[in-house]
Short mmCIF file of C-alpha atoms in Angstrom, two decimals:
data_model
loop_
_atom_site.label_atom_id
_atom_site.label_comp_id
_atom_site.label_asym_id
_atom_site.label_seq_id
_atom_site.Cartn_x
_atom_site.Cartn_y
_atom_site.Cartn_z
CA UNK A 777 -0.14 0.13 -0.05
CA UNK A 778 1.40 3.42 -0.84
CA UNK A 779 1.62 5.52 2.43
CA UNK A 780 2.41 8.81 0.85
CA UNK A 781 5.68 11.06 0.67
CA UNK A 782 8.09 10.81 3.80
CA UNK A 783 10.92 12.93 4.62
CA UNK A 784 14.06 13.24 2.68
CA UNK A 785 17.45 11.78 4.97
CA UNK A 786 14.83 11.20 7.76
CA UNK A 787 15.88 8.55 10.55
CA UNK A 788 13.13 6.00 9.84
CA UNK A 789 12.50 3.70 12.55
CA UNK A 790 9.83 0.74 11.41
CA UNK A 791 8.30 -1.22 14.20
CA UNK A 792 6.23 -4.17 13.83
CA UNK A 793 4.58 -5.83 16.97
CA UNK A 794 3.13 -9.53 16.09
CA UNK A 795 0.32 -10.32 17.64
CA UNK A 796 0.55 -13.09 19.83
CA UNK A 797 -1.88 -15.32 18.02
CA UNK A 798 0.30 -15.54 14.86
CA UNK A 799 0.68 -18.94 13.96
CA UNK A 800 4.83 -18.66 13.10
CA UNK A 801 7.42 -16.37 13.06
CA UNK A 802 7.23 -13.42 11.20
CA UNK A 803 10.08 -11.20 9.13
CA UNK A 804 9.97 -7.53 7.89
CA UNK A 805 12.31 -5.92 5.76
CA UNK A 806 12.80 -2.29 4.92
CA UNK A 807 14.48 -1.28 2.12
CA UNK A 808 15.62 2.22 0.83
CA UNK A 809 16.06 3.03 -2.98
CA UNK A 810 17.91 6.20 -3.78
CA UNK A 811 17.19 7.22 -7.43
CA UNK A 812 21.34 7.08 -8.14
CA UNK A 813 23.62 4.73 -5.77
CA UNK A 814 22.54 1.31 -4.36
CA UNK A 815 19.79 0.26 -2.26
CA UNK A 816 20.38 -0.59 1.28
CA UNK A 817 17.86 -3.01 3.69
CA UNK A 818 17.74 -4.28 6.85
CA UNK A 819 15.31 -7.03 8.15
CA UNK A 820 14.06 -9.05 11.11
CA UNK A 821 12.41 -11.19 12.69
CA UNK A 822 9.62 -11.16 14.86
CA UNK A 823 8.24 -14.21 17.34
CA UNK A 824 4.51 -14.37 17.76
CA UNK A 825 3.61 -11.71 20.39
CA UNK A 826 7.34 -10.04 20.12
CA UNK A 827 8.25 -6.90 18.74
CA UNK A 828 11.29 -5.86 16.88
CA UNK A 829 12.41 -2.89 14.73
CA UNK A 830 14.96 -1.83 11.48
CA UNK A 831 16.64 1.69 11.64
CA UNK A 832 17.78 3.50 8.78
CA UNK A 833 18.69 7.05 7.31
CA UNK A 834 16.93 8.04 4.42
CA UNK A 835 18.80 9.40 0.80
CA UNK A 836 17.35 12.96 -0.99
CA UNK A 837 15.16 11.06 -2.96
CA UNK A 838 13.76 7.50 -4.16
CA UNK A 839 11.47 4.93 -2.30
CA UNK A 840 11.24 3.28 1.32
CA UNK A 841 9.62 0.06 1.56
CA UNK A 842 8.72 -1.60 4.30
CA UNK A 843 7.66 -5.70 3.49
CA UNK A 844 6.51 -7.87 6.33
CA UNK A 845 5.99 -11.26 5.65
CA UNK A 846 4.20 -13.64 8.01
CA UNK A 847 3.48 -17.61 7.70
CA UNK A 848 -0.65 -17.76 7.46
CA UNK A 849 -2.85 -15.37 5.77
CA UNK A 850 -4.65 -14.36 8.80
CA UNK A 851 -1.52 -13.74 10.75
CA UNK A 852 -1.27 -9.79 12.21
CA UNK A 853 0.06 -7.42 13.98
CA UNK A 854 1.32 -3.86 15.04
CA UNK A 855 3.25 -1.85 12.08
CA UNK A 856 4.46 1.85 13.04
CA UNK A 857 6.57 3.76 11.28
CA UNK A 858 8.37 6.88 13.47
CA UNK A 859 10.12 9.44 10.99
CA UNK A 860 13.13 11.67 13.26
CA UNK A 861 11.48 10.93 16.32
CA UNK A 862 7.32 11.73 14.99
CA UNK A 863 5.12 8.81 14.76
CA UNK A 864 4.54 8.74 10.50
CA UNK A 865 2.00 6.01 10.43
CA UNK A 866 0.64 3.27 12.58
CA UNK A 867 -1.81 0.47 11.50
CA UNK A 868 -3.03 -3.20 12.36
CA UNK A 869 -1.97 -5.20 9.04
CA UNK A 870 -3.17 -9.04 8.28
CA UNK A 871 -1.18 -10.79 6.11
CA UNK A 872 1.43 -10.33 3.86
CA UNK A 873 1.80 -6.29 3.51
CA UNK A 874 3.90 -3.82 2.04
CA UNK A 875 4.15 -0.17 2.83
CA UNK A 876 5.55 1.87 -0.02
CA UNK A 877 6.88 5.71 0.71
CA UNK A 878 8.03 8.18 -2.03
CA UNK A 879 10.84 10.00 -0.74
CA UNK A 880 10.85 13.91 -1.08
CA UNK B 1041 9.92 40.99 -13.57
CA UNK B 1042 12.89 43.01 -12.22
CA UNK B 1043 15.18 41.14 -14.79
CA UNK B 1044 13.16 42.18 -17.36
CA UNK B 1045 12.67 45.66 -15.85
CA UNK B 1046 16.16 46.37 -16.03
CA UNK B 1047 16.69 44.71 -19.77
CA UNK B 1048 14.36 47.68 -20.68
CA UNK B 1049 17.58 49.97 -20.51
CA UNK B 1050 19.32 51.54 -23.53
CA UNK B 1051 22.87 51.52 -22.70
CA UNK B 1052 25.28 48.37 -23.88
CA UNK B 1053 24.82 46.77 -20.58
CA UNK B 1054 21.39 46.19 -21.39
CA UNK B 1055 22.11 44.27 -24.50
CA UNK B 1056 24.26 41.96 -21.62
CA UNK B 1057 21.47 42.10 -19.38
CA UNK B 1058 19.64 40.36 -22.45
CA UNK B 1059 21.71 37.46 -22.56
CA UNK B 1060 21.82 36.97 -19.11
CA UNK B 1061 17.71 36.66 -18.79
CA UNK B 1062 18.03 34.46 -22.05
CA UNK B 1063 20.47 32.32 -20.02
CA UNK B 1064 19.10 32.00 -16.78
CA UNK B 1065 15.28 32.25 -18.00
CA UNK B 1066 15.13 28.69 -18.16
CA UNK B 1067 16.45 28.18 -14.66
CA UNK B 1068 14.11 30.58 -13.21
CA UNK B 1069 11.22 29.25 -14.26
CA UNK B 1070 12.22 25.30 -13.83
CA UNK B 1071 10.85 25.32 -10.56
CA UNK B 1072 7.49 27.28 -11.64
CA UNK B 1073 7.10 24.44 -14.25
CA UNK B 1074 8.18 22.21 -11.71
CA UNK B 1075 5.44 23.07 -8.81
CA UNK B 1076 2.34 23.89 -11.75
CA UNK B 1077 3.34 20.39 -12.83
CA UNK B 1078 3.63 18.99 -9.16
CA UNK B 1079 -0.14 20.90 -8.74
CA UNK B 1080 -0.94 18.92 -11.65
CA UNK B 1081 0.00 15.42 -10.07
CA UNK B 1082 -1.25 16.00 -6.68
CA UNK B 1083 -4.76 16.82 -8.19
CA UNK B 1084 -4.60 13.26 -10.30
CA UNK B 1085 -3.81 11.65 -7.23
CA UNK B 1086 -6.13 13.16 -5.05
CA UNK B 1087 -8.71 12.04 -7.85
CA UNK B 1088 -7.23 8.69 -8.08
CA UNK B 1089 -7.04 8.34 -3.98
CA UNK B 1090 -8.81 10.44 -2.10
CA UNK B 1091 -6.62 10.30 1.00
CA UNK B 1092 -3.98 12.60 1.51
CA UNK B 1093 -1.48 11.02 -0.11
CA UNK B 1094 0.99 13.51 -1.35
CA UNK B 1095 0.95 15.90 -4.10
CA UNK B 1096 4.05 16.36 -6.50
CA UNK B 1097 5.11 14.03 -9.09
CA UNK B 1098 7.35 11.77 -7.11
CA UNK B 1099 4.25 10.83 -5.10
CA UNK B 1100 1.71 9.75 -8.08
CA UNK B 1101 4.68 8.15 -9.51
CA UNK B 1102 5.01 5.87 -6.49
CA UNK B 1103 1.54 5.50 -5.76
CA UNK B 1104 1.53 3.77 -9.65
CA UNK B 1105 4.64 1.72 -8.69
CA UNK B 1106 3.09 0.07 -5.65
CA UNK B 1107 -0.50 -0.31 -7.52
CA UNK B 1108 1.38 -2.19 -10.09
CA UNK B 1109 4.10 -4.10 -7.97
CA UNK B 1110 2.45 -4.59 -4.69
CA UNK B 1111 0.48 -7.76 -5.76
CA UNK B 1112 3.52 -9.17 -6.43
CA UNK B 1113 4.49 -8.97 -2.58
CA UNK B 1114 1.12 -10.98 -1.45
CA UNK B 1115 0.27 -13.07 -3.94
CA UNK B 1116 -2.39 -14.53 -1.60
CA UNK B 1117 -0.83 -17.88 -2.26
CA UNK B 1118 -0.84 -18.57 1.79
CA UNK B 1119 -3.46 -20.57 3.23
CA UNK B 1120 -5.76 -18.86 5.67
CA UNK B 1121 -8.06 -21.08 7.73
CA UNK B 1122 -7.25 -24.69 7.31
CA UNK B 1123 -4.78 -24.79 9.58
CA UNK B 1124 -4.64 -27.38 12.24
CA UNK B 1125 -3.31 -26.99 15.49
CA UNK B 1126 -0.22 -29.59 14.49
CA UNK B 1127 0.53 -27.26 11.53
CA UNK B 1128 1.89 -24.85 14.29
CA UNK B 1129 3.40 -26.29 16.87
CA UNK B 1130 6.89 -25.81 16.61
CA UNK B 1131 9.18 -29.07 14.55
CA UNK B 1132 11.83 -28.59 17.68
CA UNK B 1133 10.34 -28.26 20.86
CA UNK B 1134 11.73 -29.36 24.00
CA UNK B 1135 11.92 -32.57 25.54
CA UNK B 1136 11.02 -32.80 29.73
CA UNK B 1137 14.39 -33.64 30.30
CA UNK B 1138 15.34 -32.38 33.81
CA UNK B 1139 18.57 -29.93 33.12
CA UNK B 1140 21.00 -29.92 35.71
CA UNK B 1141 19.46 -33.04 37.06
CA UNK B 1142 20.93 -36.84 36.77
CA UNK B 1143 18.10 -37.17 34.27
CA UNK B 1144 19.71 -34.50 31.80
CA UNK B 1145 18.98 -35.83 28.16
CA UNK B 1146 21.04 -33.08 26.52
CA UNK B 1147 24.33 -32.43 26.82
CA UNK B 1148 24.18 -28.52 27.22
CA UNK B 1149 20.45 -27.93 28.05
CA UNK B 1150 18.28 -25.36 25.73
CA UNK B 1151 15.20 -23.28 26.74
CA UNK B 1152 13.26 -24.52 24.03
CA UNK B 1153 9.79 -25.66 25.67
CA UNK B 1154 7.83 -28.32 25.33
CA UNK B 1155 4.72 -27.50 23.05
CA UNK B 1156 1.94 -28.71 25.49
CA UNK B 1157 2.89 -31.30 27.92
CA UNK B 1158 5.52 -34.17 27.78
CA UNK B 1159 7.21 -36.28 30.36
CA UNK B 1160 10.20 -38.51 31.44
CA UNK B 1161 11.49 -41.47 33.02
CA UNK B 1162 14.80 -42.11 33.30
CA UNK B 1163 17.24 -44.91 34.53
CA UNK B 1164 20.45 -43.40 36.19
CA UNK B 1165 23.70 -45.33 37.04
CA UNK B 1166 25.78 -43.35 39.54
CA UNK B 1167 28.17 -44.06 42.05
CA UNK B 1168 26.00 -44.33 44.64
CA UNK B 1169 24.04 -47.06 42.67
CA UNK B 1170 21.20 -47.01 39.92
CA UNK B 1171 18.18 -44.54 40.29
CA UNK B 1172 14.99 -43.69 38.76
CA UNK B 1173 14.00 -40.11 38.03
CA UNK B 1174 10.62 -38.72 36.84
CA UNK B 1175 10.42 -35.35 34.67
CA UNK B 1176 6.68 -33.61 34.35
CA UNK B 1177 6.66 -30.92 31.78
CA UNK B 1178 3.49 -28.36 31.20
CA UNK B 1179 3.14 -25.67 28.69
CA UNK B 1180 0.78 -23.39 31.38
CA UNK B 1181 0.01 -20.98 28.72
CA UNK B 1182 -1.29 -23.32 26.01
CA UNK B 1183 -3.09 -25.05 28.65
CA UNK B 1184 -5.12 -21.79 29.61
CA UNK B 1185 -6.00 -21.64 25.92
CA UNK B 1186 -8.00 -23.45 23.08
CA UNK B 1187 -5.98 -25.98 22.34
CA UNK B 1188 -8.45 -26.71 19.13
CA UNK B 1189 -7.25 -23.05 18.30
CA UNK B 1190 -4.41 -22.97 15.89
CA UNK B 1191 -3.70 -19.57 16.59
CA UNK B 1192 -4.24 -19.59 20.31
CA UNK B 1193 -1.55 -22.66 20.75
CA UNK B 1194 1.40 -21.20 18.06
CA UNK B 1195 3.14 -18.74 20.22
CA UNK B 1196 2.51 -19.77 23.69
CA UNK B 1197 3.73 -23.39 22.64
CA UNK B 1198 6.81 -22.09 21.65
CA UNK B 1199 7.40 -19.43 24.44
CA UNK B 1200 7.30 -21.35 28.30
CA UNK B 1201 7.10 -23.83 30.14
CA UNK B 1202 7.40 -24.87 33.82
CA UNK B 1203 9.20 -29.01 34.68
CA UNK B 1204 8.89 -30.65 37.99
CA UNK B 1205 11.73 -33.06 38.97
CA UNK B 1206 11.07 -35.96 41.01
CA UNK B 1207 13.15 -39.16 41.86
CA UNK B 1208 10.58 -42.38 41.44
CA UNK B 1209 12.63 -44.67 44.08
CA UNK B 1210 14.17 -44.44 47.14
CA UNK B 1211 12.88 -41.48 48.05
CA UNK B 1212 14.16 -41.22 51.53
CA UNK B 1213 17.81 -43.18 50.52
CA UNK B 1214 19.53 -41.18 53.62
CA UNK B 1215 16.72 -42.03 55.69
CA UNK B 1216 16.37 -38.75 56.92
CA UNK B 1217 12.85 -38.24 56.74
CA UNK B 1218 12.38 -36.22 53.73
CA UNK B 1219 11.70 -36.55 50.15
CA UNK B 1220 15.63 -36.62 49.11
CA UNK B 1221 15.22 -34.44 45.90
CA UNK B 1222 12.88 -32.48 43.80
CA UNK B 1223 13.81 -29.62 41.08
CA UNK B 1224 11.81 -26.86 39.39
CA UNK B 1225 12.63 -25.90 35.72
CA UNK B 1226 11.34 -23.16 33.96
CA UNK B 1227 12.01 -22.46 30.22
CA UNK B 1228 11.53 -19.00 28.81
CA UNK B 1229 12.05 -19.00 24.83
CA UNK B 1230 12.27 -15.29 23.50
CA UNK B 1231 13.67 -16.23 19.92
CA UNK B 1232 17.51 -15.23 19.55
CA UNK B 1233 18.43 -15.29 16.08
CA UNK B 1234 20.31 -11.79 15.59
CA UNK B 1235 20.80 -9.68 12.56
CA UNK B 1236 24.47 -10.40 10.63
CA UNK B 1237 24.02 -13.65 10.03
CA UNK B 1238 24.09 -14.85 6.13
CA UNK B 1239 19.83 -15.49 6.16
CA UNK B 1240 19.42 -11.83 6.56
CA UNK B 1241 22.15 -10.48 4.55
CA UNK B 1242 20.66 -13.03 1.46
CA UNK B 1243 17.18 -11.17 2.25
CA UNK B 1244 18.55 -8.22 1.90
CA UNK B 1245 19.95 -8.39 -1.27
CA UNK B 1246 17.07 -9.84 -2.06
CA UNK B 1247 15.10 -6.73 -1.43
CA UNK B 1248 17.80 -4.60 -2.92
CA UNK B 1249 17.60 -6.09 -5.91
CA UNK B 1250 13.33 -5.74 -6.17
CA UNK B 1251 13.97 -2.29 -5.19
CA UNK B 1252 16.86 -0.97 -7.73
CA UNK B 1253 13.71 -1.99 -10.03
CA UNK B 1254 11.15 -0.13 -8.66
CA UNK B 1255 13.35 2.54 -8.66
CA UNK B 1256 13.84 3.02 -12.02
CA UNK B 1257 10.02 2.34 -12.84
CA UNK B 1258 9.24 5.09 -10.86
CA UNK B 1259 11.82 7.53 -12.54
CA UNK B 1260 10.52 6.07 -15.84
CA UNK B 1261 7.19 6.90 -14.64
CA UNK B 1262 7.67 10.49 -13.26
CA UNK B 1263 9.54 11.90 -16.18
CA UNK B 1264 5.90 10.34 -17.94
CA UNK B 1265 3.56 12.08 -15.82
CA UNK B 1266 6.35 15.62 -16.40
CA UNK B 1267 6.07 15.20 -19.92
CA UNK B 1268 2.75 14.60 -20.43
CA UNK B 1269 0.33 17.54 -21.87
CA UNK B 1270 -1.06 19.63 -19.66
CA UNK B 1271 -4.10 18.17 -19.44
CA UNK B 1272 -3.95 14.81 -19.30
CA UNK B 1273 -1.60 13.88 -16.37
CA UNK B 1274 -4.90 12.30 -14.91
CA UNK B 1275 -5.05 10.47 -18.00
CA UNK B 1276 -1.46 9.35 -18.37
CA UNK B 1277 -1.30 7.94 -15.02
CA UNK B 1278 -4.87 6.57 -15.29
CA UNK B 1279 -3.47 4.49 -18.67
CA UNK B 1280 0.08 3.65 -16.43
CA UNK B 1281 -2.39 2.07 -13.87
CA UNK B 1282 -4.03 0.00 -16.26
CA UNK B 1283 -0.80 -0.92 -18.22
CA UNK B 1284 -0.09 -4.67 -18.76
CA UNK B 1285 3.66 -5.08 -17.85
CA UNK B 1286 5.89 -5.56 -20.96
CA UNK B 1287 2.97 -3.65 -23.38
CA UNK B 1288 4.30 -0.37 -24.63
CA UNK B 1289 1.71 2.65 -23.72
CA UNK B 1290 1.09 4.79 -26.49
CA UNK B 1291 -1.79 6.71 -24.84
CA UNK B 1292 -1.99 10.11 -26.17
CA UNK B 1293 -2.52 11.88 -22.37
CA UNK B 1294 1.18 10.46 -21.88
CA UNK B 1295 3.34 11.96 -24.74
CA UNK B 1296 5.52 10.06 -25.52
CA UNK B 1297 4.74 5.97 -25.75
CA UNK B 1298 6.14 4.68 -22.42
CA UNK B 1299 7.20 1.02 -22.55
CA UNK B 1300 8.18 -0.48 -19.04
CA UNK B 1301 7.98 -4.63 -18.07
CA UNK B 1302 7.84 -5.65 -13.86
CA UNK B 1303 10.91 -7.81 -12.21
CA UNK B 1304 8.51 -10.88 -10.71
CA UNK B 1305 11.78 -12.77 -10.04
CA UNK B 1306 13.31 -10.56 -8.01
CA UNK B 1307 10.82 -10.21 -5.44
CA UNK B 1308 9.85 -14.05 -5.91
CA UNK B 1309 13.33 -14.42 -4.58
CA UNK B 1310 13.03 -11.85 -1.36
CA UNK B 1311 9.67 -14.28 -0.95
CA UNK B 1312 11.82 -17.28 -0.53
CA UNK B 1313 14.01 -15.80 1.21
CA UNK B 1314 12.08 -14.25 4.14
CA UNK B 1315 10.16 -17.46 4.36
CA UNK B 1316 13.90 -19.34 4.96
CA UNK B 1317 14.56 -16.89 7.28
CA UNK B 1318 11.31 -17.30 9.38
CA UNK B 1319 11.83 -20.94 9.58
CA UNK B 1320 15.22 -20.41 10.55
CA UNK B 1321 14.24 -18.30 13.42
CA UNK B 1322 11.90 -20.99 14.75
CA UNK B 1323 15.14 -23.53 14.83
CA UNK B 1324 16.72 -21.26 17.63
CA UNK B 1325 16.22 -20.04 21.00
CA UNK B 1326 17.68 -17.57 23.29
CA UNK B 1327 15.77 -17.18 26.93
CA UNK B 1328 16.44 -17.71 30.33
CA UNK B 1329 16.71 -20.67 32.12
CA UNK B 1330 15.44 -21.31 35.77
CA UNK B 1331 15.88 -23.62 37.97
CA UNK B 1332 15.03 -24.63 41.41
CA UNK B 1333 16.31 -27.67 43.62
CA UNK B 1334 15.99 -28.73 46.82
CA UNK B 1335 17.58 -32.02 48.52
CA UNK B 1336 20.54 -33.91 46.98
CA UNK B 1337 20.32 -33.50 43.47
CA UNK B 1338 23.01 -36.61 43.19
CA UNK B 1339 20.60 -38.87 44.84
CA UNK B 1340 23.29 -40.55 47.15
CA UNK B 1341 22.49 -42.13 50.31
CA UNK B 1342 25.55 -40.05 52.04
CA UNK B 1343 23.98 -37.23 54.60
CA UNK B 1344 24.90 -33.84 54.62
CA UNK B 1345 24.52 -33.09 51.12
CA UNK B 1346 21.35 -31.77 51.56
CA UNK B 1347 20.47 -28.74 49.71
CA UNK B 1348 18.74 -25.76 48.31
CA UNK B 1349 19.62 -24.33 45.31
CA UNK B 1350 19.22 -21.56 43.04
CA UNK B 1351 19.84 -20.96 38.82
CA UNK B 1352 19.56 -17.90 36.54
CA UNK B 1353 20.86 -18.17 33.35
CA UNK B 1354 20.80 -17.33 29.71
CA UNK B 1355 20.82 -19.75 27.36
CA UNK B 1356 21.09 -19.28 22.96
CA UNK B 1357 21.09 -22.14 20.21
CA UNK B 1358 21.31 -22.15 16.45
CA UNK B 1359 21.56 -24.34 13.83
CA UNK B 1360 24.93 -23.63 11.96
CA UNK B 1361 24.02 -25.77 8.75
CA UNK B 1362 20.90 -27.68 7.11
CA UNK B 1363 20.98 -29.40 4.17
CA UNK B 1364 19.32 -32.83 3.36
CA UNK B 1365 17.54 -32.96 6.71
CA UNK B 1366 20.86 -32.73 8.44
CA UNK B 1367 21.65 -29.92 10.98
CA UNK B 1368 24.75 -28.85 12.78
CA UNK B 1369 23.54 -26.94 16.28
CA UNK B 1370 25.80 -24.94 18.71
CA UNK B 1371 24.78 -23.83 21.94
CA UNK B 1372 25.54 -22.19 24.70
CA UNK B 1373 24.34 -21.23 28.63
CA UNK B 1374 26.01 -18.84 31.05
CA UNK B 1375 24.26 -18.60 34.73
CA UNK B 1376 24.60 -17.75 38.23
CA UNK B 1377 24.13 -20.59 40.42
CA UNK B 1378 22.86 -20.02 44.73
CA UNK B 1379 23.33 -23.11 47.04
CA UNK B 1380 22.92 -23.04 50.43
CA UNK B 1381 23.44 -26.48 52.11
CA UNK B 1382 20.55 -27.45 54.64
CA UNK B 1383 22.49 -28.75 56.90
CA UNK B 1384 25.21 -25.94 57.70
CA UNK B 1385 25.56 -22.48 57.45
CA UNK B 1386 27.34 -22.55 54.08
CA UNK B 1387 26.26 -20.91 50.96
CA UNK B 1388 28.04 -19.88 47.85
CA UNK B 1389 27.69 -18.07 44.54
CA UNK B 1390 29.15 -19.28 41.37
CA UNK B 1391 29.28 -18.96 37.72
CA UNK B 1392 27.67 -21.73 35.53
CA UNK B 1393 27.70 -22.74 32.18
CA UNK B 1394 27.96 -24.67 29.42
CA UNK B 1395 29.20 -25.46 25.04
CA UNK B 1396 27.91 -28.17 23.36
CA UNK B 1397 27.33 -29.07 19.74
CA UNK B 1398 24.22 -31.31 18.65
CA UNK B 1399 23.98 -32.99 15.15
CA UNK B 1400 20.29 -33.66 14.33
CA UNK B 1401 18.93 -35.70 11.33
CA UNK B 1402 15.78 -34.99 10.97
CA UNK B 1403 13.46 -38.03 9.23
CA UNK B 1404 9.86 -36.65 8.12
CA UNK B 1405 8.45 -35.69 11.48
CA UNK B 1406 11.08 -37.47 13.70
CA UNK B 1407 14.89 -36.64 14.69
CA UNK B 1408 17.68 -38.17 15.57
CA UNK B 1409 19.89 -36.23 17.52
CA UNK B 1410 23.17 -36.67 18.47
CA UNK B 1411 24.88 -33.96 21.18
CA UNK B 1412 28.21 -33.49 22.94
CA UNK B 1413 29.21 -30.66 24.90
CA UNK B 1414 31.31 -29.20 28.25
CA UNK B 1415 29.40 -27.86 31.85
CA UNK B 1416 31.28 -25.92 34.22
CA UNK B 1417 30.54 -24.68 37.72
CA UNK B 1418 32.81 -22.15 39.27
CA UNK B 1419 32.40 -20.80 42.44
CA UNK B 1420 35.42 -20.97 44.48
CA UNK B 1421 34.33 -23.37 47.51
CA UNK B 1422 36.64 -24.56 50.07
CA UNK B 1423 37.71 -27.83 49.00
CA UNK B 1424 35.94 -29.94 51.82
CA UNK B 1425 32.52 -28.14 50.84
CA UNK B 1426 33.39 -29.02 47.07
CA UNK B 1427 30.93 -32.21 46.66
CA UNK B 1428 28.11 -30.95 48.91
CA UNK B 1429 27.64 -27.39 47.47
CA UNK B 1430 28.53 -28.93 43.90
CA UNK B 1431 30.12 -25.36 42.29
CA UNK B 1432 33.46 -26.12 41.04
CA UNK B 1433 33.15 -28.74 38.07
CA UNK B 1434 33.95 -29.46 34.82
CA UNK B 1435 32.44 -32.26 32.70
CA UNK B 1436 32.15 -33.95 29.63
CA UNK B 1437 28.56 -35.21 28.74
CA UNK B 1438 27.19 -36.77 25.32
CA UNK B 1439 24.00 -38.21 24.43
CA UNK B 1440 22.03 -39.67 21.61
CA UNK B 1441 17.92 -39.23 21.10
CA UNK B 1442 16.51 -41.91 18.83
CA UNK B 1443 12.88 -41.54 18.24
CA UNK B 1444 10.63 -44.59 18.63
CA UNK B 1445 7.12 -42.95 17.36
CA UNK B 1446 5.58 -39.51 16.75
CA UNK B 1447 6.92 -37.63 19.93
CA UNK B 1448 8.57 -40.18 22.04
CA UNK B 1449 11.93 -41.08 21.96
CA UNK B 1450 14.67 -42.91 24.26
CA UNK B 1451 17.81 -40.81 25.35
CA UNK B 1452 21.01 -42.35 26.02
CA UNK B 1453 22.84 -40.13 27.92
CA UNK B 1454 26.98 -40.34 29.14
CA UNK B 1455 28.39 -37.79 31.39
CA UNK B 1456 32.00 -37.91 32.56
CA UNK B 1457 33.62 -35.52 35.27
CA UNK B 1458 36.98 -33.89 33.96
CA UNK B 1459 37.47 -31.78 36.72
CA UNK B 1460 36.23 -31.81 40.71
CA UNK B 1461 34.64 -34.99 42.79
CA UNK B 1462 31.29 -35.61 40.81
CA UNK B 1463 29.85 -39.33 39.84
CA UNK B 1464 30.50 -40.17 36.30
CA UNK B 1465 26.69 -41.13 35.92
CA UNK B 1466 25.26 -43.36 32.74
CA UNK B 1467 21.20 -42.46 32.06
CA UNK B 1468 18.37 -44.01 29.95
CA UNK B 1469 15.42 -41.65 29.64
CA UNK B 1470 12.04 -42.39 27.47
CA UNK B 1471 11.07 -39.08 26.70
CA UNK B 1472 6.89 -38.27 26.00
CA UNK B 1473 5.46 -35.27 24.60
CA UNK B 1474 1.94 -34.42 23.68
CA UNK B 1475 0.72 -33.59 20.32
CA UNK B 1476 -1.66 -30.87 19.16
CA UNK B 1477 -4.76 -31.96 17.23
CA UNK B 1478 -4.53 -32.55 13.27
CA UNK B 1479 -7.42 -31.49 12.57
CA UNK B 1480 -8.40 -27.96 12.00
CA UNK B 1481 -11.20 -26.38 13.38
CA UNK B 1482 -14.31 -25.98 12.09
CA UNK B 1483 -15.57 -22.73 10.75
CA UNK B 1484 -17.25 -20.68 13.17
#
């Protein structure tokens, strides 16, 4: 899902809190893709009931993507994005999810 | 306007300023053109998606990229609803094998809990003779929930359990009028796989590859939007959203023809890597190892060895390799152990830990396990108190676990002291664990 623009050169923290009722471990990978230069990614695994996060500094342009991969379509949790210490997005997600931002 | 005003002068400098206007003109109007174009893109985005998702051509192009690519990340291939509790039961759950007791069935105990409930009956040979022990393990969080609901059991079955250890024969071998020994164990697994492993690097490399393609696509789409005729930005966006990958869009609203393709292979690889990472995470552990013992843990018939001991430690385990159903694992644990002798005022706080390797071979739903390792204790106790306190030792232990049938196995464990006055032991344990239902719950 496209979530809108995100602040360029911002420090972004993506946090996934998995539901305790999830049927297995989930994985989250976040990628900063600048228009020039190589992308960089960070990944984390999240046990049912657990919380984990990734931290990265964005570039001046391009795309920022969060991909959460869970075991079953009915698994989910709460995904939160904080930019420069301020909450940018937070929502309940279900099943495999992508959030895409344009870095501006 | 200021520049135009100056150009109206009649001096020779005016001609030079005219060149300046001609040179700077395109630069000075470019941002205005960009802002105007962004407002058209913003209006198009607003009409396509009423939520506030930005007001620039960058936002609109990212919106289109997401619409074109999102389905690759969630192709709907996962099951939903036809899951039985046994499907979510961890493949690598623990036995009720009393860590730190004579019946310990692993060279170095881990903190994987039993998924539901389990038990062990062990015959142990020591210097003091033959003893029998039993341990019963329960996963209390699972038992509190609906055992037929896979969502209710998946998380708790990986999290924690409680084990009770008791001798079976000669409950009062030293004839002091009390049961010689009982112990309680708790294992709390909070999952320990950490960033930096090869699996994480594989996931991140695959995500990078997928992103390279999508950034190029976003730039291509933005250029199309920026070059679209002024009144056709929204129509150009709509044509791009409806585009078939691989086809060339020749809509008059996008100006020049636009052609692009979607890299499905990169996302498919990313999905495969994240699945591997998730499964690997389930095979690793990290957590708390808590133990309480009272009595004589050696089950001997000597007086003066009764003690109360508490141990709190951290345990970590990881599967290092895994090909063809064979895996090699590393296990570590380190903690602090406090011992208080019952018949004297002697107490001791010491370190307690271990390092071991295990080799497992999975055959269908059953696993053969061979492991070996060293365990140590260090409390720097007085020589005379080393035996009853059991704080200063180095022991080698090896075990072989053979499956009998689903969720039952026999484990043979041998321990030999390397340092310290401990008895060598040989134990044979029968381990049993409950399985969850293999039937998916009926739709409610």
